[in-house]
Amino acid sequence: RRVGLLGCGRIGRLHAGLLADTPGFTVAGVADAVPEAARAVSASTGAPLMSIDEVLASPDVDTVAICTSTDTHVDLVVAAARAGKAIFCEKPLSLSLAEVDRALAAVEAAGVPFMVGFNRRFDPGHASVRDAVRKGEVGDLHVLRITSRDPAPPPPAYVAVSGGMFLDMVIHDFDMAGFIVASPVVEVYARGAVRVDPLIGQAGDIDTAVTMLVHEDGTLTTIDNSREAVYGFDQRIEAFGSGGVAVSDNPSRHAGWRRTAEATIGQPLPWFFLERYHESYRREWVAFHDYVVGGGDSPSGTDAVRSCTAIALAAGLSLREGRPVRVDEIG
Amino acid sequence: RRVGLLGCGRIGRLHAGLLADTPGFTVAGVADAVPEAARAVSASTGAPLMSIDEVLASPDVDTVAICTSTDTHVDLVVAAARAGKAIFCEKPLSLSLAEVDRALAAVEAAGVPFMVGFNRRFDPGHASVRDAVRKGEVGDLHVLRITSRDPAPPPPAYVAVSGGMFLDMVIHDFDMAGFIVASPVVEVYARGAVRVDPLIGQAGDIDTAVTMLVHEDGTLTTIDNSREAVYGFDQRIEAFGSGGVAVSDNPSRHAGWRRTAEATIGQPLPWFFLERYHESYRREWVAFHDYVVGGGDSPSGTDAVRSCTAIALAAGLSLREGRPVRVDEIG
Amino acid sequence: RRVGLLGCGRIGRLHAGLLADTPGFTVAGVADAVPEAARAVSASTGAPLMSIDEVLASPDVDTVAICTSTDTHVDLVVAAARAGKAIFCEKPLSLSLAEVDRALAAVEAAGVPFMVGFNRRFDPGHASVRDAVRKGEVGDLHVLRITSRDPAPPPPAYVAVSGGMFLDMVIHDFDMAGFIVASPVVEVYARGAVRVDPLIGQAGDIDTAVTMLVHEDGTLTTIDNSREAVYGFDQRIEAFGSGGVAVSDNPSRHAGWRRTAEATIGQPLPWFFLERYHESYRREWVAFHDYVVGGGDSPSGTDAVRSCTAIALAAGLSLREGRPVRVDEIG
Amino acid sequence: RRVGLLGCGRIGRLHAGLLADTPGFTVAGVADAVPEAARAVSASTGAPLMSIDEVLASPDVDTVAICTSTDTHVDLVVAAARAGKAIFCEKPLSLSLAEVDRALAAVEAAGVPFMVGFNRRFDPGHASVRDAVRKGEVGDLHVLRITSRDPAPPPPAYVAVSGGMFLDMVIHDFDMAGFIVASPVVEVYARGAVRVDPLIGQAGDIDTAVTMLVHEDGTLTTIDNSREAVYGFDQRIEAFGSGGVAVSDNPSRHAGWRRTAEATIGQPLPWFFLERYHESYRREWVAFHDYVVGGGDSPSGTDAVRSCTAIALAAGLSLREGRPVRVDEIG
């Protein structure tokens, strides 16, 4: 597959390197509004520099990877779908459910492969929880418990345009709830606080959140989030049911530790998202390749995107109004 | 101290044995409405068999341990307080806040030492979390996360008179929230389901619950509970804050495990509450002794009892009405 | 069973308490050369104070627990065997193989139940390793690896009469090798050093040792020991074979820990042998009771005692002569 | 630095990929006696295909990476040293101490940077043990304990030319002993067995070994090895001393696990050496670059190579003669 890379910022550069290491993909063109960014990726991949329009029009490109800023995602998805390209798009697709629907409609009309970059689905630990649930190894699922804490908060300037903590960060966890629990979410209750950085509060957002999801079949999901865990990336999932429990715990930085008369002393957690999630990013592209080439359901397709966006918007409404919100209130 | 033991059922027998092993305590009298139960404990402790009234009137008894059924607790606390005895009472004190207040008023009027049996406060792991929080080792507290799952559900007949899952079981976790978080709980939101046993539902109760507490200072507590974890007693606490995280994890049954080509295989958790919480019961009596003899604040006194009862009642109301409930609605 | 307790020092007092808690045993007499020691145990158990001869002659005593100093063990075993008592004897039986043989001959002649106090056989973790080996869960056994480190060294005065590190301390590990590996030890190579306390060296002993055992079938056992691990009781066993590995790891003091930006910080290990091995002592008496009442092979009988003593003596000879020593050189 | 890669087999291809990812290195020429092997690496790196002589003579190459078969290492090191190239050579340098000395003499005469590929020194866990020892965090070192088990045995044909288990496999662990313990090894005692595969025995080698090293200052090192651990790569190091213990444990494959009524079930270990040691290989090249560019002592230089080879030969002699062997017997 010949991939046109749209967007050469931090995440675009990451994907350029990953694509080069994934058998079956060649970067066939790179584009970015910032010429230096595009030039650097062009140099490291050997792929020609193009404009976005040239990528979309190029017969040498059959697949696009959309890594631009969030506000451009929908228009690019629509254009790429019309151009008949297979589409990989970074999350979130959009901060507006109407816009999400516009993009998904274009994808469905064109019948092109489409996958959104919910990379955590491909983390071996998280995937092992889903596998255990789907195989019945935890029996009937009763409670899903997710903890997701970033090592450091984003700059307040980013927060202001991020769509808020639920759409920007917790959306990964809403996706995990959908990925692991077969039954859809029907109700959301969220509480949040500004505990990490007052500037995040001044930017109109929260930095600490607890969310409760009620699924149609009665399964309960509880999620707690923070923008700053000083000890590193803290990402855990636990699926509890009638037959037992399946857990995705934190990996350690390395397996060295020591013990003295006072304490047993080990490492904190990995701090950098690439250190923590490198394997998930690598496997994400393998999954995308298998899907584009082999067909079948998208590893994280239109249903996942729409559902997560609606839950995130419901969480925001719940927080603002101080009440449980049904997902179908969102539309 | 010379202890009159009121109630010689399962928990009374347990405490009789613990009292015998705690320096400073002598069982000086035992009473139970069921004569055989009292006789057995009298035989094992060597303490004389008495009626409850005789215990309360005996000048040879300066302390009572109330281990009778919940519906008798308040009357016995009131009578013991009037008799000037130091009082240890099993949880819950009562299913009614008005009754709780009546008991606490009698205790305060008499000025007698009073402690309720929230034994988990004395578990070394749980206590280490509180210590870490109080010493500032986790910085400002942001989120408290509690999981509490029993190994097997009680009989539906017990459920019917238990006061419900929140007052009977989750009250321990509400106590942990008060024990660890300095700021009081102002709001409760609870969701529950019947997932373990339909007979529990027919008895008017739930067996699976997720509760969210908002503390006055913005700290958020999330609790998840189940009446049945087939893999054993699952009791964990995690206090997350600006400086890090403190955790009380599950102890293992023993430290043996093995590894094959397929898996690493260890033990499930302890199943029996005495195996899991023996150390906490032992330390509970030491703490009670130190308090009765040395004075100071009760290790789990009137404030704790009232607060937990109110939170539990608020949780029940939240569940019934499907909305967040402020604790001061309860009175 | 009615037990006469011979020796009321630290280990005697321990066993008195354990016997009181083990169904089926009653302490029926206590004796010690130091009258105050005996009186204290008599008071706590309610058993009559006797001389050793009175215990051995008493028709009210059918079982003896020999907890006196090592140099008296053989004579007491011989006398108790002649008196027809079931015998529990603390380890080591004797520092001399000839003396061990004299005791074992008397036991065999009398046909009385006999068990030596190798309590580690009853530790749930260690026992799980043996169970895994015996069930074939590790396949053919290739290597057994034992680490055994005490939290603090004994006083040099004790060291001088202890028989040396191999007979006093490592004998437990030689017993573990026999307990877990079916094939007998044929060769021993030992190296040692004085690293913990020069006074131990002046007393003619070592405080640090590494021992290698070759079993008849080619299985290799490696043992490392220290008289002082400042972080607590460090006792681990690992059985490696063609099918996997079974491990008895260290239990923790409790399951609380915390994580900061710098480190993950947990507890050191239990320091006190009773904290570490309480469960093994408790189970030891249950096993002794089952054996005395139910018959069958001794849980740690004459073969184990003789074999461990010979290995310990071979280790001492290897250390002195700087060469591997065959166990049959010892006689 | 411009690197000429000599040898394009499995390990050569690995290093080609690692060099491409290490800032500061460019592969400037590749050579292999098998043209197809060299061509493949030439294609993937873009480096010109050369003969070995051309690499050594090329002014465009300032550094060589020797990844050819062991029997060619010494001649290539000598030639590269004479050509003034900085030298990275895979382990083992040679199966003969005289040959090792010949190579090291050439390196020293030429004064070129030289490093042998003891990659485990760069494993973060293993390195943390050395750091703890060197910083005094374990106090005076008393015992070093190493376990090193491969996931699967090499083919018997390889075994026959490998130089034997000590030179081929355990040499990594002898290097770890030298890396972590400051005091040199003076005596070696080894025992081995054929337990994994009789064909290995027929090839004149063993597949299971236990080795004991005595260091000059009395520190004792114990090493146990197997050619086959069915549960994966098992590589652990433990440094025990007066102040505590530092451990490099096994990393897990991922952090997912589950618990049922019967057991807690996790992953076995990584099976593939690249999965296990990828980070160490990556850091090895960074360390080599820092050394070649920045000067100072080699991260694993001539002393390490000579010492490990002598210990491995002493271990072989000990095994054959059944006695402890002093390292200075080897010459």
PDB file of N, CA and C in Angstrom, chain D residues 126-180:
ATOM      1  N   HIS D 126      19.935  -5.064  34.313  1.00  0.00           N
ATOM      2  CA  HIS D 126      21.251  -5.530  34.740  1.00  0.00           C
ATOM      3  C   HIS D 126      22.136  -4.342  35.137  1.00  0.00           C
ATOM      4  N   ALA D 127      22.080  -3.291  34.313  1.00  0.00           N
ATOM      5  CA  ALA D 127      22.906  -2.118  34.617  1.00  0.00           C
ATOM      6  C   ALA D 127      22.495  -1.484  35.946  1.00  0.00           C
ATOM      7  N   SER D 128      21.202  -1.578  36.271  1.00  0.00           N
ATOM      8  CA  SER D 128      20.763  -0.989  37.547  1.00  0.00           C
ATOM      9  C   SER D 128      21.353  -1.745  38.732  1.00  0.00           C
ATOM     10  N   VAL D 129      21.610  -3.040  38.560  1.00  0.00           N
ATOM     11  CA  VAL D 129      22.241  -3.804  39.639  1.00  0.00           C
ATOM     12  C   VAL D 129      23.689  -3.338  39.824  1.00  0.00           C
ATOM     13  N   ARG D 130      24.396  -3.219  38.706  1.00  0.00           N
ATOM     14  CA  ARG D 130      25.769  -2.722  38.808  1.00  0.00           C
ATOM     15  C   ARG D 130      25.795  -1.326  39.434  1.00  0.00           C
ATOM     16  N   ASP D 131      24.887  -0.468  38.998  1.00  0.00           N
ATOM     17  CA  ASP D 131      24.866   0.889  39.545  1.00  0.00           C
ATOM     18  C   ASP D 131      24.645   0.864  41.049  1.00  0.00           C
ATOM     19  N   ALA D 132      23.701   0.016  41.481  1.00  0.00           N
ATOM     20  CA  ALA D 132      23.406  -0.067  42.913  1.00  0.00           C
ATOM     21  C   ALA D 132      24.653  -0.532  43.676  1.00  0.00           C
ATOM     22  N   VAL D 133      25.360  -1.503  43.114  1.00  0.00           N
ATOM     23  CA  VAL D 133      26.569  -2.012  43.785  1.00  0.00           C
ATOM     24  C   VAL D 133      27.636  -0.926  43.825  1.00  0.00           C
ATOM     25  N   ARG D 134      27.853  -0.298  42.691  1.00  0.00           N
ATOM     26  CA  ARG D 134      28.924   0.691  42.630  1.00  0.00           C
ATOM     27  C   ARG D 134      28.635   1.923  43.484  1.00  0.00           C
ATOM     28  N   LYS D 135      27.360   2.240  43.638  1.00  0.00           N
ATOM     29  CA  LYS D 135      26.991   3.373  44.505  1.00  0.00           C
ATOM     30  C   LYS D 135      26.958   2.994  45.980  1.00  0.00           C
ATOM     31  N   GLY D 136      27.211   1.738  46.279  1.00  0.00           N
ATOM     32  CA  GLY D 136      27.192   1.308  47.680  1.00  0.00           C
ATOM     33  C   GLY D 136      25.799   1.044  48.217  1.00  0.00           C
ATOM     34  N   GLU D 137      24.798   0.980  47.339  1.00  0.00           N
ATOM     35  CA  GLU D 137      23.428   0.814  47.834  1.00  0.00           C
ATOM     36  C   GLU D 137      23.157  -0.586  48.392  1.00  0.00           C
ATOM     37  N   VAL D 138      24.020  -1.538  48.113  1.00  0.00           N
ATOM     38  CA  VAL D 138      23.867  -2.849  48.756  1.00  0.00           C
ATOM     39  C   VAL D 138      24.969  -3.063  49.799  1.00  0.00           C
ATOM     40  N   GLY D 139      25.700  -2.018  50.120  1.00  0.00           N
ATOM     41  CA  GLY D 139      26.780  -2.153  51.106  1.00  0.00           C
ATOM     42  C   GLY D 139      27.941  -2.948  50.535  1.00  0.00           C
ATOM     43  N   ASP D 140      28.634  -3.690  51.396  1.00  0.00           N
ATOM     44  CA  ASP D 140      29.688  -4.591  50.910  1.00  0.00           C
ATOM     45  C   ASP D 140      29.021  -5.780  50.235  1.00  0.00           C
ATOM     46  N   LEU D 141      29.509  -6.102  49.050  1.00  0.00           N
ATOM     47  CA  LEU D 141      28.902  -7.204  48.307  1.00  0.00           C
ATOM     48  C   LEU D 141      29.332  -8.544  48.916  1.00  0.00           C
ATOM     49  N   HIS D 142      28.367  -9.424  49.153  1.00  0.00           N
ATOM     50  CA  HIS D 142      28.690 -10.745  49.711  1.00  0.00           C
ATOM     51  C   HIS D 142      28.484 -11.868  48.700  1.00  0.00           C
ATOM     52  N   VAL D 143      27.339 -11.859  48.047  1.00  0.00           N
ATOM     53  CA  VAL D 143      27.001 -12.950  47.138  1.00  0.00           C
ATOM     54  C   VAL D 143      26.372 -12.368  45.872  1.00  0.00           C
ATOM     55  N   LEU D 144      26.820 -12.835  44.727  1.00  0.00           N
ATOM     56  CA  LEU D 144      26.176 -12.505  43.456  1.00  0.00           C
ATOM     57  C   LEU D 144      25.534 -13.780  42.928  1.00  0.00           C
ATOM     58  N   ARG D 145      24.302 -13.680  42.525  1.00  0.00           N
ATOM     59  CA  ARG D 145      23.567 -14.857  42.074  1.00  0.00           C
ATOM     60  C   ARG D 145      23.023 -14.589  40.685  1.00  0.00           C
ATOM     61  N   ILE D 146      23.367 -15.424  39.750  1.00  0.00           N
ATOM     62  CA  ILE D 146      22.955 -15.225  38.361  1.00  0.00           C
ATOM     63  C   ILE D 146      22.220 -16.466  37.869  1.00  0.00           C
ATOM     64  N   THR D 147      21.081 -16.249  37.254  1.00  0.00           N
ATOM     65  CA  THR D 147      20.389 -17.322  36.536  1.00  0.00           C
ATOM     66  C   THR D 147      20.300 -16.918  35.083  1.00  0.00           C
ATOM     67  N   SER D 148      20.646 -17.830  34.207  1.00  0.00           N
ATOM     68  CA  SER D 148      20.624 -17.505  32.786  1.00  0.00           C
ATOM     69  C   SER D 148      20.207 -18.758  32.027  1.00  0.00           C
ATOM     70  N   ARG D 149      19.000 -18.689  31.495  1.00  0.00           N
ATOM     71  CA  ARG D 149      18.435 -19.840  30.795  1.00  0.00           C
ATOM     72  C   ARG D 149      17.902 -19.383  29.447  1.00  0.00           C
ATOM     73  N   ASP D 150      18.322 -20.071  28.415  1.00  0.00           N
ATOM     74  CA  ASP D 150      17.834 -19.752  27.077  1.00  0.00           C
ATOM     75  C   ASP D 150      16.481 -20.412  26.845  1.00  0.00           C
ATOM     76  N   PRO D 151      15.689 -19.846  25.956  1.00  0.00           N
ATOM     77  CA  PRO D 151      14.367 -20.445  25.720  1.00  0.00           C
ATOM     78  C   PRO D 151      14.426 -21.762  24.944  1.00  0.00           C
ATOM     79  N   ALA D 152      15.458 -21.942  24.116  1.00  0.00           N
ATOM     80  CA  ALA D 152      15.520 -23.176  23.324  1.00  0.00           C
ATOM     81  C   ALA D 152      16.972 -23.482  23.008  1.00  0.00           C
ATOM     82  N   PRO D 153      17.320 -24.739  22.969  1.00  0.00           N
ATOM     83  CA  PRO D 153      18.723 -25.102  22.730  1.00  0.00           C
ATOM     84  C   PRO D 153      19.114 -24.855  21.282  1.00  0.00           C
ATOM     85  N   PRO D 154      20.397 -24.594  21.040  1.00  0.00           N
ATOM     86  CA  PRO D 154      20.871 -24.470  19.663  1.00  0.00           C
ATOM     87  C   PRO D 154      20.908 -25.854  19.017  1.00  0.00           C
ATOM     88  N   PRO D 155      21.031 -25.913  17.699  1.00  0.00           N
ATOM     89  CA  PRO D 155      21.141 -27.226  17.046  1.00  0.00           C
ATOM     90  C   PRO D 155      22.438 -27.924  17.480  1.00  0.00           C
ATOM     91  N   PRO D 156      22.416 -29.239  17.653  1.00  0.00           N
ATOM     92  CA  PRO D 156      23.640 -29.966  18.036  1.00  0.00           C
ATOM     93  C   PRO D 156      24.816 -29.665  17.109  1.00  0.00           C
ATOM     94  N   ALA D 157      24.558 -29.419  15.829  1.00  0.00           N
ATOM     95  CA  ALA D 157      25.650 -29.093  14.908  1.00  0.00           C
ATOM     96  C   ALA D 157      26.351 -27.805  15.346  1.00  0.00           C
ATOM     97  N   TYR D 158      25.568 -26.852  15.786  1.00  0.00           N
ATOM     98  CA  TYR D 158      26.154 -25.608  16.285  1.00  0.00           C
ATOM     99  C   TYR D 158      26.935 -25.871  17.566  1.00  0.00           C
ATOM    100  N   VAL D 159      26.328 -26.658  18.445  1.00  0.00           N
ATOM    101  CA  VAL D 159      26.980 -26.966  19.725  1.00  0.00           C
ATOM    102  C   VAL D 159      28.384 -27.522  19.489  1.00  0.00           C
ATOM    103  N   ALA D 160      28.518 -28.384  18.479  1.00  0.00           N
ATOM    104  CA  ALA D 160      29.792 -29.064  18.247  1.00  0.00           C
ATOM    105  C   ALA D 160      30.926 -28.086  17.942  1.00  0.00           C
ATOM    106  N   VAL D 161      30.619 -26.921  17.343  1.00  0.00           N
ATOM    107  CA  VAL D 161      31.669 -25.945  17.015  1.00  0.00           C
ATOM    108  C   VAL D 161      31.620 -24.706  17.898  1.00  0.00           C
ATOM    109  N   SER D 162      30.787 -24.761  18.915  1.00  0.00           N
ATOM    110  CA  SER D 162      30.532 -23.544  19.706  1.00  0.00           C
ATOM    111  C   SER D 162      31.606 -23.270  20.746  1.00  0.00           C
ATOM    112  N   GLY D 163      32.467 -24.261  20.995  1.00  0.00           N
ATOM    113  CA  GLY D 163      33.430 -24.095  22.073  1.00  0.00           C
ATOM    114  C   GLY D 163      32.889 -24.589  23.399  1.00  0.00           C
ATOM    115  N   GLY D 164      31.642 -25.020  23.396  1.00  0.00           N
ATOM    116  CA  GLY D 164      31.055 -25.538  24.630  1.00  0.00           C
ATOM    117  C   GLY D 164      30.250 -24.485  25.364  1.00  0.00           C
ATOM    118  N   MET D 165      29.393 -24.974  26.246  1.00  0.00           N
ATOM    119  CA  MET D 165      28.428 -24.112  26.938  1.00  0.00           C
ATOM    120  C   MET D 165      29.084 -22.944  27.678  1.00  0.00           C
ATOM    121  N   PHE D 166      30.261 -23.186  28.275  1.00  0.00           N
ATOM    122  CA  PHE D 166      30.860 -22.106  29.078  1.00  0.00           C
ATOM    123  C   PHE D 166      31.359 -20.964  28.188  1.00  0.00           C
ATOM    124  N   LEU D 167      31.997 -21.298  27.059  1.00  0.00           N
ATOM    125  CA  LEU D 167      32.530 -20.252  26.182  1.00  0.00           C
ATOM    126  C   LEU D 167      31.447 -19.640  25.309  1.00  0.00           C
ATOM    127  N   ASP D 168      30.420 -20.425  25.043  1.00  0.00           N
ATOM    128  CA  ASP D 168      29.403 -19.960  24.107  1.00  0.00           C
ATOM    129  C   ASP D 168      28.284 -19.193  24.806  1.00  0.00           C
ATOM    130  N   MET D 169      27.898 -19.682  25.968  1.00  0.00           N
ATOM    131  CA  MET D 169      26.698 -19.124  26.614  1.00  0.00           C
ATOM    132  C   MET D 169      27.004 -18.512  27.976  1.00  0.00           C
ATOM    133  N   VAL D 170      27.679 -19.279  28.825  1.00  0.00           N
ATOM    134  CA  VAL D 170      27.887 -18.795  30.203  1.00  0.00           C
ATOM    135  C   VAL D 170      28.860 -17.622  30.220  1.00  0.00           C
ATOM    136  N   ILE D 171      29.619 -17.432  29.133  1.00  0.00           N
ATOM    137  CA  ILE D 171      30.562 -16.313  29.081  1.00  0.00           C
ATOM    138  C   ILE D 171      29.854 -14.979  29.343  1.00  0.00           C
ATOM    139  N   HIS D 172      28.592 -14.857  28.912  1.00  0.00           N
ATOM    140  CA  HIS D 172      27.808 -13.660  29.225  1.00  0.00           C
ATOM    141  C   HIS D 172      27.696 -13.478  30.744  1.00  0.00           C
ATOM    142  N   ASP D 173      27.511 -14.576  31.449  1.00  0.00           N
ATOM    143  CA  ASP D 173      27.329 -14.485  32.901  1.00  0.00           C
ATOM    144  C   ASP D 173      28.663 -14.246  33.601  1.00  0.00           C
ATOM    145  N   PHE D 174      29.734 -14.861  33.068  1.00  0.00           N
ATOM    146  CA  PHE D 174      31.057 -14.548  33.618  1.00  0.00           C
ATOM    147  C   PHE D 174      31.339 -13.057  33.433  1.00  0.00           C
ATOM    148  N   ASP D 175      30.900 -12.526  32.299  1.00  0.00           N
ATOM    149  CA  ASP D 175      31.076 -11.089  32.094  1.00  0.00           C
ATOM    150  C   ASP D 175      30.251 -10.291  33.091  1.00  0.00           C
ATOM    151  N   MET D 176      29.040 -10.742  33.367  1.00  0.00           N
ATOM    152  CA  MET D 176      28.214 -10.045  34.358  1.00  0.00           C
ATOM    153  C   MET D 176      28.913 -10.045  35.730  1.00  0.00           C
ATOM    154  N   ALA D 177      29.529 -11.165  36.074  1.00  0.00           N
ATOM    155  CA  ALA D 177      30.242 -11.228  37.367  1.00  0.00           C
ATOM    156  C   ALA D 177      31.367 -10.196  37.402  1.00  0.00           C
ATOM    157  N   GLY D 178      32.082 -10.058  36.284  1.00  0.00           N
ATOM    158  CA  GLY D 178      33.163  -9.074  36.244  1.00  0.00           C
ATOM    159  C   GLY D 178      32.633  -7.652  36.190  1.00  0.00           C
ATOM    160  N   PHE D 179      31.490  -7.498  35.568  1.00  0.00           N
ATOM    161  CA  PHE D 179      30.882  -6.180  35.401  1.00  0.00           C
ATOM    162  C   PHE D 179      30.378  -5.644  36.737  1.00  0.00           C
ATOM    163  N   ILE D 180      29.847  -6.545  37.552  1.00  0.00           N
ATOM    164  CA  ILE D 180      29.189  -6.114  38.790  1.00  0.00           C
ATOM    165  C   ILE D 180      30.119  -6.184  39.994  1.00  0.00           C
TER     166      ILE D 180
END
